[in-house]
XYZ file of C-alpha atoms in Angstrom:
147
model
C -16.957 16.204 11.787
C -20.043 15.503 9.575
C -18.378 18.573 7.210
C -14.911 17.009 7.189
C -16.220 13.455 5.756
C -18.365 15.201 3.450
C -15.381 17.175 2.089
C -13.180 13.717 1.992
C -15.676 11.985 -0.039
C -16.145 15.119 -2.575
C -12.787 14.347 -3.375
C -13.268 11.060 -4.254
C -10.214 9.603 -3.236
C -10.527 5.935 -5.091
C -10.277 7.629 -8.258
C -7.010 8.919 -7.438
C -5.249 5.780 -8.088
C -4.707 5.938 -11.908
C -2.534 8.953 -11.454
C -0.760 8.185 -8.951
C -0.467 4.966 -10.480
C 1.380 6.427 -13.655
C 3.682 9.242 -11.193
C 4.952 6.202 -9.472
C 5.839 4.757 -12.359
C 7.517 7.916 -13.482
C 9.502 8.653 -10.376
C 10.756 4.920 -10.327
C 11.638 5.693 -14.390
C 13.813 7.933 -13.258
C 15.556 5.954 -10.453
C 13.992 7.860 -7.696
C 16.397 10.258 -8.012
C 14.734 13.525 -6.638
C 12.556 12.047 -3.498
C 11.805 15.951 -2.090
C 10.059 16.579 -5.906
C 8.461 12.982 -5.164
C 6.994 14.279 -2.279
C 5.820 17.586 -3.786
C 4.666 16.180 -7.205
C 2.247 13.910 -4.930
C 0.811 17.114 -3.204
C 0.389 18.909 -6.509
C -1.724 15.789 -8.228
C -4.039 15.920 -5.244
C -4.617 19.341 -5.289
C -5.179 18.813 -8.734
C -7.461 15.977 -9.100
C -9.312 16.507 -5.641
C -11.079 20.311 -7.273
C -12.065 17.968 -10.356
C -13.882 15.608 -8.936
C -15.427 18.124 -6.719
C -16.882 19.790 -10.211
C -17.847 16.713 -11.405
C -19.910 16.105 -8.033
C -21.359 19.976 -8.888
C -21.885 19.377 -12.173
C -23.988 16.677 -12.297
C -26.527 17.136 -8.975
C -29.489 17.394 -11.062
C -28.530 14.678 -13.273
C -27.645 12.207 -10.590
C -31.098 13.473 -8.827
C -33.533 12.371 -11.413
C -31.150 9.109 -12.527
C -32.911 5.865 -11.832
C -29.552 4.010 -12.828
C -27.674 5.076 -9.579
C -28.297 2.838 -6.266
C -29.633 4.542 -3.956
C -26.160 3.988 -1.605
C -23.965 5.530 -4.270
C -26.846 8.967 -3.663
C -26.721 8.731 -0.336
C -22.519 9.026 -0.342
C -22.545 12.406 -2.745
C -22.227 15.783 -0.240
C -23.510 17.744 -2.557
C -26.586 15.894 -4.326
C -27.594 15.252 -0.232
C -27.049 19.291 1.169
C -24.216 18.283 3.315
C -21.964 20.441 1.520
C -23.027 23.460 -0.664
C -21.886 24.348 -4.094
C -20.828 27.512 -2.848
C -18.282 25.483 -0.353
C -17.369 23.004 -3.073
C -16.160 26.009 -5.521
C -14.662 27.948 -3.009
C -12.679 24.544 -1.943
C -11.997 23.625 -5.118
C -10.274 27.353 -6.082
C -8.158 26.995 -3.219
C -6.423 23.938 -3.986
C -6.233 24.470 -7.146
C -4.598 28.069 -5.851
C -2.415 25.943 -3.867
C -1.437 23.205 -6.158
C -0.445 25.663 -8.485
C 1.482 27.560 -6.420
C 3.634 24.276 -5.158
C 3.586 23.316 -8.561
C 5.442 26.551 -9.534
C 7.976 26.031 -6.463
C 8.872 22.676 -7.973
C 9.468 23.885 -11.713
C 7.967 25.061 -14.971
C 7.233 21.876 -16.672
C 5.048 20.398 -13.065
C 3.192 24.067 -13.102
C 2.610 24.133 -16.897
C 1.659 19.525 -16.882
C -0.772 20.831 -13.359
C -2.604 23.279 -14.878
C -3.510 21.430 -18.047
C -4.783 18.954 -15.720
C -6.376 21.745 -14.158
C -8.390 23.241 -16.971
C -9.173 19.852 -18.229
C -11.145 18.913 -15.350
C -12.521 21.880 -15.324
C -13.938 21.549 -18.835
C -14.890 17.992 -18.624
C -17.344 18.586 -15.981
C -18.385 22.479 -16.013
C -17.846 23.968 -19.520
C -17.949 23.008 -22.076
C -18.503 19.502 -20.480
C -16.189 17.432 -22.393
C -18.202 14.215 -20.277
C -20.995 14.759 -22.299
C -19.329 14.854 -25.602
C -18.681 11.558 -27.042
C -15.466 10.686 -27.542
C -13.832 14.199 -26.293
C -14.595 12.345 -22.716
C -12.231 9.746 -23.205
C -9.671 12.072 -24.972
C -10.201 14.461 -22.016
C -9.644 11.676 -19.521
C -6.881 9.636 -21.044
C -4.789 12.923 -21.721
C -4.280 13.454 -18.023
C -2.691 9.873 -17.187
């Protein structure tokens, strides 16, 4: 069970609310008219933004490990800076929901798989390469051209 929280909180689900945030605000746009796609679309953003955050968490172990800024709670609650998930398990979980919120993406239509995997390779750069986060300015451009 230990695992399974460790895997939850890699995926950082607080910051999910921004996007899910603006797809609610899309879906109710368009008068709720497709509710399945609703459904769908919500499964695809996860799959999505969960991988990111879990590269972020990768990304920035050594960082976080010699940073005097963090409190030590906020440590203590990373799986990966504390060995209770490996990076081996975080890429490997992270390429298959990405794998599968493709895929779902691609069952919904073109424009979801094509607006998923920009999202896709944008947290991938921001936090693995080139690291967009530690560019100044591309981080915010990076960010605010996924909401």
């Amino acid at each position: 069970m230990t695992v399974v929280r460790a895997f939850v909180q890699s995926l950082r689900l607080m910051g999910w609310g921004p996007a899910y945030f603006a797809l609610v605000m899309g879906f109710l746009d368009a008068g709720l008219c497709h509710i399945p796609n609703m459904a769908a679309t919500g499964l695809v953003t996860g799959l999505v933004l969960g991988p990111g955050f879990i590269f972020n968490y990768i990304s920035d172990i050594d960082l976080d490990r010699k940073s005097f800024v963090k409190k030590k709670f906020l440590k203590e609650q990373q799986p990966f800076l504390t060995g209770k998930l490996s990076k081996k398990t975080g890429f490997v979980s992270a390429s298959l929901m990405l794998t599968a919120g493709l895929l779902v993406a691609y069952t919904i239509n073109v424009l979801v798989m094509l607006t998923a995997t920009y999202g896709a390779l944008v947290g991938y750069a921001y936090s693995l390469g080139p690291r967009l986060k530690a560019r100044p300015f591309l981080d915010i451009v990076a960010n605010a051209s996924t909401f």
